[in-house]
Structure formats: structure tokens, C-alpha cells
Short mmCIF file of C-alpha atoms in Angstrom, two decimals:
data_model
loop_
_atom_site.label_atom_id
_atom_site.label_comp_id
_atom_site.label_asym_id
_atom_site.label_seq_id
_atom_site.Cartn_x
_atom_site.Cartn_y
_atom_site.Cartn_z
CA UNK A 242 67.15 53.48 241.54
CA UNK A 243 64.93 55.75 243.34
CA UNK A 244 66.55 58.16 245.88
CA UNK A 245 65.87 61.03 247.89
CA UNK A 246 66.57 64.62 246.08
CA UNK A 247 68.71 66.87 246.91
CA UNK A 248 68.15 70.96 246.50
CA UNK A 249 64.26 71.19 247.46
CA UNK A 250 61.80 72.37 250.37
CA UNK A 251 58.91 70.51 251.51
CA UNK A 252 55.25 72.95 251.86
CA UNK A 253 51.81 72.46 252.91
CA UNK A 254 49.64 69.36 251.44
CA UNK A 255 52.21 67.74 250.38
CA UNK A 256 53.64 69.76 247.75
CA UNK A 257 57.15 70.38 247.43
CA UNK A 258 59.14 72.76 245.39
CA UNK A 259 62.07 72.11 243.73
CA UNK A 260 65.66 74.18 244.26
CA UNK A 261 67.63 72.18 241.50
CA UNK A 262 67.16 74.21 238.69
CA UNK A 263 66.33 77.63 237.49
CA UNK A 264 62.58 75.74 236.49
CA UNK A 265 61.64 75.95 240.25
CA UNK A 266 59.64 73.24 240.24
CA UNK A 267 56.29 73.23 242.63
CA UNK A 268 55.14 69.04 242.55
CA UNK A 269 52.29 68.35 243.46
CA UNK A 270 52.08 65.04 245.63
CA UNK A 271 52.34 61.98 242.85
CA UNK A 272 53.66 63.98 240.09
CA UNK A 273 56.94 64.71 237.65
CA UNK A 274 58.99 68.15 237.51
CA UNK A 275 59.27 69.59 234.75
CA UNK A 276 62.53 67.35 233.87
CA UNK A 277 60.08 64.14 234.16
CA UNK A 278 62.97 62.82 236.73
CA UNK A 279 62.38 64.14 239.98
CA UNK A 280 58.64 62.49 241.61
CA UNK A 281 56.78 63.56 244.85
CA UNK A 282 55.92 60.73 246.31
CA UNK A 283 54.16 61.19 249.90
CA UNK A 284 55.91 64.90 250.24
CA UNK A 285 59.54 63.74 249.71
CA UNK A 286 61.22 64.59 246.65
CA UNK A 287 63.06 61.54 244.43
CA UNK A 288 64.97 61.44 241.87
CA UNK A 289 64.70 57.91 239.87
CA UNK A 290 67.28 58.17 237.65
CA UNK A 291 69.87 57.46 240.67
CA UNK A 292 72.40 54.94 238.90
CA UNK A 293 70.93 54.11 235.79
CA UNK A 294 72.81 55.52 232.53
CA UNK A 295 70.62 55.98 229.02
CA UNK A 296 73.96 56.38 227.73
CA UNK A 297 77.85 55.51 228.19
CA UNK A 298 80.52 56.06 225.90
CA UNK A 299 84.64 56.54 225.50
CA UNK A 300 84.73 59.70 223.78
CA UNK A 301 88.05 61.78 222.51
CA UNK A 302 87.42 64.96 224.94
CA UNK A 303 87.56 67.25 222.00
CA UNK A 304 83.59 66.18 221.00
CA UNK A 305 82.35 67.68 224.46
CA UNK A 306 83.76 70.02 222.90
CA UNK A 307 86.52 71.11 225.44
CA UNK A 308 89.72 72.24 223.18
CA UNK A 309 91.53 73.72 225.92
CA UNK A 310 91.21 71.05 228.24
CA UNK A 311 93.10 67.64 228.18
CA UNK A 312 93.62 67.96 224.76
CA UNK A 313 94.22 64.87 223.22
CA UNK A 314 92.41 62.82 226.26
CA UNK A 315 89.54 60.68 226.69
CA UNK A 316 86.35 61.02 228.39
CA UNK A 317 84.76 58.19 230.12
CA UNK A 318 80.95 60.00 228.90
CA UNK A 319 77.34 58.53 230.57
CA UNK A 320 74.10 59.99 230.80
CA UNK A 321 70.70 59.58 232.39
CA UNK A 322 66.88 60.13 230.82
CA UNK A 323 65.77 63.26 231.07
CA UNK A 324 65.80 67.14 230.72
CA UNK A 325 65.05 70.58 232.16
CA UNK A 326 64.91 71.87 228.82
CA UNK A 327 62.57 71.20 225.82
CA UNK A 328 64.53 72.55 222.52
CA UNK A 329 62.59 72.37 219.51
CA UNK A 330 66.03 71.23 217.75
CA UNK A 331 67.28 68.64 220.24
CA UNK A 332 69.80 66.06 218.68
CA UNK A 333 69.17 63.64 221.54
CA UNK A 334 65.43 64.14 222.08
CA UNK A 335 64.68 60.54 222.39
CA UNK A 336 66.55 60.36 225.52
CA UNK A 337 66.10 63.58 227.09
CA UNK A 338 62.38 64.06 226.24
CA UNK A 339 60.73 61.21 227.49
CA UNK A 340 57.09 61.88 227.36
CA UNK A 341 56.36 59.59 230.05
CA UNK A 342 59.14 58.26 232.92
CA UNK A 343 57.14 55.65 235.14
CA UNK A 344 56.35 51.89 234.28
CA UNK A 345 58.80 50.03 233.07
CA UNK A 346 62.24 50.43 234.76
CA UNK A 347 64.39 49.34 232.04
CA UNK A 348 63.20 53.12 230.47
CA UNK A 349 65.62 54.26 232.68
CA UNK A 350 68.36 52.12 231.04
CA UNK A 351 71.19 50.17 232.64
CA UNK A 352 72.27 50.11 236.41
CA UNK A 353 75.89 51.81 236.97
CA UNK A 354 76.47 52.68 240.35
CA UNK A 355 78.93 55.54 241.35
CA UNK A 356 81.62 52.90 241.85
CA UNK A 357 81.21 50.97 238.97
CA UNK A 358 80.93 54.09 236.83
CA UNK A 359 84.56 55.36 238.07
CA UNK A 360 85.80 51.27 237.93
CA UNK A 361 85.29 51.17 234.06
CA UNK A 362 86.25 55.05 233.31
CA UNK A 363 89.86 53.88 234.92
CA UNK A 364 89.73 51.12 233.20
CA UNK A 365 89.28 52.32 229.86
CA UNK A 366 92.37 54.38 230.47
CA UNK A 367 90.51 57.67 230.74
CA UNK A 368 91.08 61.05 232.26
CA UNK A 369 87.71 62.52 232.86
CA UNK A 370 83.81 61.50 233.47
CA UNK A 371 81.61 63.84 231.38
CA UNK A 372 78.34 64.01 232.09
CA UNK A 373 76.83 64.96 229.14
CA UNK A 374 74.69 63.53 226.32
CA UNK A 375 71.22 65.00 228.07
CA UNK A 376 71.44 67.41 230.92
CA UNK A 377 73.39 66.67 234.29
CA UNK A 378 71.96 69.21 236.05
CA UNK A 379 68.66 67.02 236.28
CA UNK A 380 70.98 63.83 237.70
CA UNK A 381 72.98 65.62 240.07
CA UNK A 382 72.66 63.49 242.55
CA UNK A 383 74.00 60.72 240.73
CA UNK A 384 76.84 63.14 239.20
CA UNK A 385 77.76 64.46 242.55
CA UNK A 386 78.67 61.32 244.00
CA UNK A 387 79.70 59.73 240.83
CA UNK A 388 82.91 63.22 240.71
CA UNK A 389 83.61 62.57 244.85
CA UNK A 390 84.42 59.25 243.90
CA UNK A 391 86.66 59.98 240.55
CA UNK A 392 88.27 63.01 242.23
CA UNK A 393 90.14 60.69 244.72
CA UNK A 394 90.97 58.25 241.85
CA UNK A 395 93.03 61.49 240.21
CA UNK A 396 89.87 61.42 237.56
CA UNK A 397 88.49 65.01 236.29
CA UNK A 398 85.09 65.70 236.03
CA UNK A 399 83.37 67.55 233.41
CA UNK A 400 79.62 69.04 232.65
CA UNK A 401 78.45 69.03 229.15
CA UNK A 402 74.96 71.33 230.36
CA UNK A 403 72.80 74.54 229.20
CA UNK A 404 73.58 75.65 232.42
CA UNK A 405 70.21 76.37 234.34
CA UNK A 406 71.69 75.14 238.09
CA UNK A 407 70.87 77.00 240.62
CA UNK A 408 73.89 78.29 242.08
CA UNK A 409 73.51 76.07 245.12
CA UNK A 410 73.58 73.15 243.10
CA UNK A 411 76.83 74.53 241.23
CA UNK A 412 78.50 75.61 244.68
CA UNK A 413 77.43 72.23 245.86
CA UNK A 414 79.46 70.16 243.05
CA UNK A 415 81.99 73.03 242.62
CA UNK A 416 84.78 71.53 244.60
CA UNK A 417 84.90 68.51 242.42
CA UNK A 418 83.75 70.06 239.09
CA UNK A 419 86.90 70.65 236.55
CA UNK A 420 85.32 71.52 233.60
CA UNK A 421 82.53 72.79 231.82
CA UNK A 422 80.96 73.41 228.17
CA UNK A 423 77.72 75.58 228.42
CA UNK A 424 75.41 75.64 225.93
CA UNK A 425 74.88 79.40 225.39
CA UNK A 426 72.34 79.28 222.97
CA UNK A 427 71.01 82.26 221.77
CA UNK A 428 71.03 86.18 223.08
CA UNK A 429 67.51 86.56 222.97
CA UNK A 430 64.79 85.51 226.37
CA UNK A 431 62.21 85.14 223.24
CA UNK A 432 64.45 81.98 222.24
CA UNK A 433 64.53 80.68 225.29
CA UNK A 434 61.39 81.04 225.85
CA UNK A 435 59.92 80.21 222.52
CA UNK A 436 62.25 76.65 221.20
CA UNK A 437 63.39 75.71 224.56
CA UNK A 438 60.66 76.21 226.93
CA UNK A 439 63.18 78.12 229.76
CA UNK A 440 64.99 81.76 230.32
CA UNK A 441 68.38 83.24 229.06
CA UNK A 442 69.32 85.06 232.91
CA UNK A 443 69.83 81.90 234.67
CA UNK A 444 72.64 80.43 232.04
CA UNK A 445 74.15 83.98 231.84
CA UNK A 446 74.57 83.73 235.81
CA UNK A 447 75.76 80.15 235.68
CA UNK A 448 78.24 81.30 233.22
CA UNK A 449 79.42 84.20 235.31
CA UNK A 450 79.38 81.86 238.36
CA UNK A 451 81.54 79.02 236.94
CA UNK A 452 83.83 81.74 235.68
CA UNK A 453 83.64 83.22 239.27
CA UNK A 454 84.80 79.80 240.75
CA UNK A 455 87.43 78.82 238.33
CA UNK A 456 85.76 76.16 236.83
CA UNK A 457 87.31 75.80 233.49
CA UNK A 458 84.91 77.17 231.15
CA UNK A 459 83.95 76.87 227.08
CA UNK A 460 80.83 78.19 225.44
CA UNK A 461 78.98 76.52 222.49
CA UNK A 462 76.45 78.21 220.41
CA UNK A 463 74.15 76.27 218.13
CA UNK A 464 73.40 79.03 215.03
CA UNK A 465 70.22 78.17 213.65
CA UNK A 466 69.57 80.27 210.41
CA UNK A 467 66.84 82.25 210.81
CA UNK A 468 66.80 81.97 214.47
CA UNK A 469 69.77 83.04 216.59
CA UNK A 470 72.52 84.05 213.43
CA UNK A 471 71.49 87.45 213.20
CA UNK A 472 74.65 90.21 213.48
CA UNK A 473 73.05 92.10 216.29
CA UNK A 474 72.59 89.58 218.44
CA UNK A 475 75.72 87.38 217.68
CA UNK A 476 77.71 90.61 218.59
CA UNK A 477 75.47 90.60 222.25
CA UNK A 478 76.31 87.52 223.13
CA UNK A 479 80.06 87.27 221.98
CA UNK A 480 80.66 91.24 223.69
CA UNK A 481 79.67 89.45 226.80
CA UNK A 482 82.05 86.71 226.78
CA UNK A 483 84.90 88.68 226.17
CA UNK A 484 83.56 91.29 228.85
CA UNK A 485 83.85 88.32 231.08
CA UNK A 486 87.46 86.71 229.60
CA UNK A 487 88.67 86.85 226.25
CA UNK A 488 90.57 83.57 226.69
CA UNK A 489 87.02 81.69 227.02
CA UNK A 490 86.65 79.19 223.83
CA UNK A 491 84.06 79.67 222.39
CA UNK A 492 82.48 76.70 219.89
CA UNK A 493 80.21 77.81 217.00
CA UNK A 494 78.40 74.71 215.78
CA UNK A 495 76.32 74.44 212.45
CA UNK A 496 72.56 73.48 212.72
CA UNK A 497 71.57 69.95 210.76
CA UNK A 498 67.67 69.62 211.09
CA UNK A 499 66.86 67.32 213.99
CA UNK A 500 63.48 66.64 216.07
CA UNK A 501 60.74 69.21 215.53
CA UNK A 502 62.58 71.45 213.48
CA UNK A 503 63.75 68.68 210.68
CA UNK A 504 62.42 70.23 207.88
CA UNK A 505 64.53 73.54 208.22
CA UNK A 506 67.89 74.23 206.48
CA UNK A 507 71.77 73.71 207.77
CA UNK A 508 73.66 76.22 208.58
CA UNK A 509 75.91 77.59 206.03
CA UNK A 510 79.58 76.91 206.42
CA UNK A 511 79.52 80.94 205.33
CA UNK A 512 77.42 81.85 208.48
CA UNK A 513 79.65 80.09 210.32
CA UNK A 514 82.77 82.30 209.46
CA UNK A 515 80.99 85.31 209.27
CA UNK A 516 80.06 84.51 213.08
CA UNK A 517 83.37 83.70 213.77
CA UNK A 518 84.90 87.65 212.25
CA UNK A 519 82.28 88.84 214.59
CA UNK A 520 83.60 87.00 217.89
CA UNK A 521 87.23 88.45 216.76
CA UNK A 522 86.22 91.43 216.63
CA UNK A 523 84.35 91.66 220.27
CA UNK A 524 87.81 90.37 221.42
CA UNK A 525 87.55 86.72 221.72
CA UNK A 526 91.24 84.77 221.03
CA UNK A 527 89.52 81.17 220.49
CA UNK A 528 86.97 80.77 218.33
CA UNK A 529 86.41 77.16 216.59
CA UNK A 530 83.73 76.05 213.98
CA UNK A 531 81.70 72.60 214.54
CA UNK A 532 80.10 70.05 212.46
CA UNK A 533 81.22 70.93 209.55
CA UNK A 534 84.99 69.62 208.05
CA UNK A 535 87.78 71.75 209.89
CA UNK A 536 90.94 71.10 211.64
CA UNK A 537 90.01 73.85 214.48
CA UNK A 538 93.95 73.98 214.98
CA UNK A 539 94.72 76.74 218.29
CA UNK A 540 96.97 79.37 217.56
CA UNK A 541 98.71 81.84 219.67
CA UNK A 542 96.58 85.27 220.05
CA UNK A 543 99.61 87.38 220.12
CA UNK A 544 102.02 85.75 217.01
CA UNK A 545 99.79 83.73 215.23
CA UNK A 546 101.89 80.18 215.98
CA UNK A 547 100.33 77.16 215.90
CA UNK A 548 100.24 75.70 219.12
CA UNK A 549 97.77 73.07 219.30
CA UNK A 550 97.05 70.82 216.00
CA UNK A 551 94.26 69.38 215.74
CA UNK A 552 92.65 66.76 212.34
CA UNK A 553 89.21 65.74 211.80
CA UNK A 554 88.41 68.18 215.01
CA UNK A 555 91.21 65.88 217.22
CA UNK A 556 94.09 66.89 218.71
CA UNK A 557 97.09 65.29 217.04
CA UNK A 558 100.22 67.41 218.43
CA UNK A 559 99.97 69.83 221.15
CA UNK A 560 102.90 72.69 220.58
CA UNK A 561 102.88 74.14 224.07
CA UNK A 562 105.78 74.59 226.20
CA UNK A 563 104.94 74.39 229.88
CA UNK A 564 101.41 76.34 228.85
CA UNK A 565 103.42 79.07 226.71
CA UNK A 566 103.84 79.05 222.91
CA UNK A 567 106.92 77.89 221.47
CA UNK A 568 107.04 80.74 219.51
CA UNK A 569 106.72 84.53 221.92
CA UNK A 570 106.37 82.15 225.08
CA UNK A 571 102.70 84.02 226.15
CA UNK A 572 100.84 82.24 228.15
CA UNK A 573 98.19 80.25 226.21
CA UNK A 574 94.98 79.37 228.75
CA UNK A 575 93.39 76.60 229.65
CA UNK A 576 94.34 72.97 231.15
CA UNK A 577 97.40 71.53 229.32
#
């Protein structure tokens, strides 16, 4: 469905420029932003991927990954076409690069309006809508209405993103946003720049802004050998997060060669571990190692209890009494 887009400013010969994202689109009259999702057609901006999901799924909330959220919960998960990003390693490139978004309708995929999104997340006994999968930052409008709707049906709502809103967008949806995982993916502008066509600033500001808003908040970081698992820069990027809050979870997720770069190696498991000595040491309490075999269990920063057990990367007991460990009864964070 087409509809009008939110977040942008009309100019002079019917150009427009886009306030969504941190790409800043300027559309020329007849053409795509840079997401391939948002068209100028006659001056007025559109999005056309209004009610139409790529992708839909009941996932266990732990794969978002959120650990510190819901644990144990499921997440009622869709997604549209599309991307403000172009990584070089993308594991869903063939729905968030589309080379070409007009013709044929059905590219979009299925119609789900809103309603009937939040209909079948309640009815598959879920506690959350994730918006995930490709980037919801380039469907907002469809997200936006889609979280009004589950927040009065007692439903959470949850952005799986790289985070390059604008902050007007993320002030916009803030009041109905409960959750987030941000894909911080490297330390380094050149790696932005170079495998994912965009900037580092804008995701360390969303970061800072979600934290800023209480917006519940976990990092994942992609380590691609060779690219963004060097010491110096893994010790960057995890000093800032626990500048920020040492209670953020952070995710560190092995590399299995996908889209352009399929010929390069996985990650180590080693790497992985050596990454993980260096977020303890910056001050980080909750680390956790993905896609490889690991239990990821959460244990209490000051006595070492277990306090959230987790198999096969789900939850299977959560410890926790009223938020505190069983154990020294410190508060452990996040939203039990």
C-alpha cells in the first residue's frame, strides 16, 4: 500500500528531501531514496511498503537477541522490503536489497494491516511485535501505527535496527517503543563507510538517545575477522558502552560468510572470547557470544550466581527474585 511519508520537507521543482534517516535523502520527482522504499511521486513523499510484510514469524525473544528483556517470551516478528543500509555481509540481503522496488506488487509481499498484524501477534500468545528481519527505520510508518495499536492491547514493541533514525523519528515512536537491539557494528567511520555504504556518528547518537529516553537497550556487534576484531578498536567501542551504562548487554556474534563477502572465513569461537575479556575489562557486566554453541546463561555481576539459565541460547529458568539475585539480592537490570 502506498502512503504518504512521514519525516520529510517538500523544495523547489519538485524535489523533496527526506528527514527519516541519517541518509538525508534529496528525491528527485519519480525516483527511490536511498532505502528503494520511499518514491516522489508529483512532490509528495510515499512510502510503498505501508502494510505489506516480506517477512512474519513467532520467534523466542532471545534470537532478537534481547536477553534482558522478557526472557523466556515470544515475539510476534514481521518485516518489510527494504534498507537504509547496504552491508557487504548482509544475512538477509535478498529482502533488504532489492535492486529494483516498482512493478510487480506482490515484491512487496503479503498485505497485513496494523490491525491484523496486532490480531495474530495476540493470537499466537505473544508478548511483543519486533520489527526486525531488515531495517524498521525505513517502514516507520507502518511500525508506528502497527506499536499505537499493540500498546493498548498490553503488547511491547521492539526494534531490531542499525540505528540510523533521526532523532525525530525515534522521539516520534519513543512513547510506544519498549525495546531495542542496535546493531553497533564496528568503531571505525571507514567501515561504515566502506561495507555498509553509511556513517558510525548517527548510530552512536541513536544509541545515546535511546539510552537517554529509557528505551531498553542491547548492543550487537558482528566481528568480522580481518575487519572490525582488532584489540584497539574492540576496546573503543566496548569503553563507550560502559561510559554510557555498564548494565547494557552487549551481544558478540560470529561472522559465517554471507552475500558479497561469502568467500571469507568465520569467526573463530577464540576471537569471540578474546572479545568478550576485552568488554570485561572496559566494565561491561553482560556480555554473551552468538552463533556459535553456548548456553549464554546471566550471572550476577557482584557474586557470580546464576540468575538467568538459558540452553541452546533460550531461556529455560529465570533465577530472579523480584529483579534481584537470589543469591546478594543486587539488583540485576533489565525487564523481568
Amino acid at each position: 500500500m502506498t502512503k504518504e511519508a512521514m519525516f520529510y520537507k517538500k523544495l523547489e521543482n519538485k524535489k523533496v528531501r527526506c528527514y527519516l534517516c541519517a541518509q538525508h535523502c534529496k528525491i528527485e520527482e519519480g525516483e527511490l531514496g536511498f532505502c528503494r522504499v520511499r518514491q516522489n511521486l508529483g512532490g509528495t513523499l510515499y512510502t510503498k511498503v505501508f502494510g505489506r510484510v516480506i517477512a512474519r514469524n513467532v520467534d523466542p525473544i532471545e534470537k532478537k537477541p534481547l536477553y534482558h528483556f522478557l526472557p523466556g517470551s515470544r515475539a510476534y516478528s514481521i518485516a518489510t522490503l527494504g534498507c537504509n543500509f547496504r552491508c557487504s555481509f548482509c544475512q538477509n540481503w535478498q529482502i533488504s536489497q532489492p535492486e529494483d522496488s516498482s512493478g510487480d506488487e506482490n515484491r512487496f509481499g503479503i498485505p497485513l494491516s496494523p490491525k491484523q498484524a496486532v490480531a495474530e501477534a495476540e493470537e499466537q500468545r505473544c508478548e511483543s511485535i519486533a520489527y526486525t528481519y531488515t531495517e524498521p527505520t525505513i517502514f516507520f510508518e507502518y511500525a508506528f501505527e502497527t506499536a499505537k495499536l499493540a500498546k493498548k492491547a498490553g503488547l511491547r514493541n521492539i526494534f531490531v535496527t542499525n540505528g540510523y533514525m533521526t532523532s525525530q523519528a525515534l522521539e516520534t515512536i519513543h512513547p510506544y517503543l519498549d525495546a531495542a537491539n542496535v546493531d553497533l557494528k564496528a568503531w571505525q567511520d571507514d567501515y561504515y563507510k566502506n561495507n555498509c555504504q553509511a556513517r558510525l556518528k548517527p548510530v552512536i547518537k541513536t544509541i545515546e538517545k535511546m539510552h537517554e529516553l529509557g528505551i531498553w537497550l542491547e548492543v550487537t556487534t558482528l566481528l568480522i575477522p580481518g575487519e572490525n576484531d582488532f584489540r584497539q578498536e574492540l576496546e573503543g567501542l566496548t569503553r563507550f558502552l560502559a561510559e554510557l551504562d555498564r548494565d547494557i548487554p552487549w551481544h558478540i556474534s560470529a561472522f559465517h560468510p554471507a552475500y558479497k563477502f561469502g568467500s571469507r572465513q568465520s569467526t573463530p569461537p577464540e576471537t569471540l572470547e578474546q572479545a568478550r575479556e576485552i568488554g570485561k575489562n572496559a566494565g561491561l557486566r553482560y556480555i554473551y557470544l552468538g552463533n556459535i554453541p553456548t548456553n549464554n546463561n546471566t550471572f550476577c555481576p557482584h557474586c557470580g550466581e546464576t540468575v538467568v539459565e538459558r540452553r541452546g541460547g533460550l531461556t529455560s529458568k529465570v533465577r530472579l527474585d523480584n529483579h534481584k539475585c537470589p543469591g546478594c539480592s543486587s539488583e540485576i537490570k533489565g525487564i523481568w
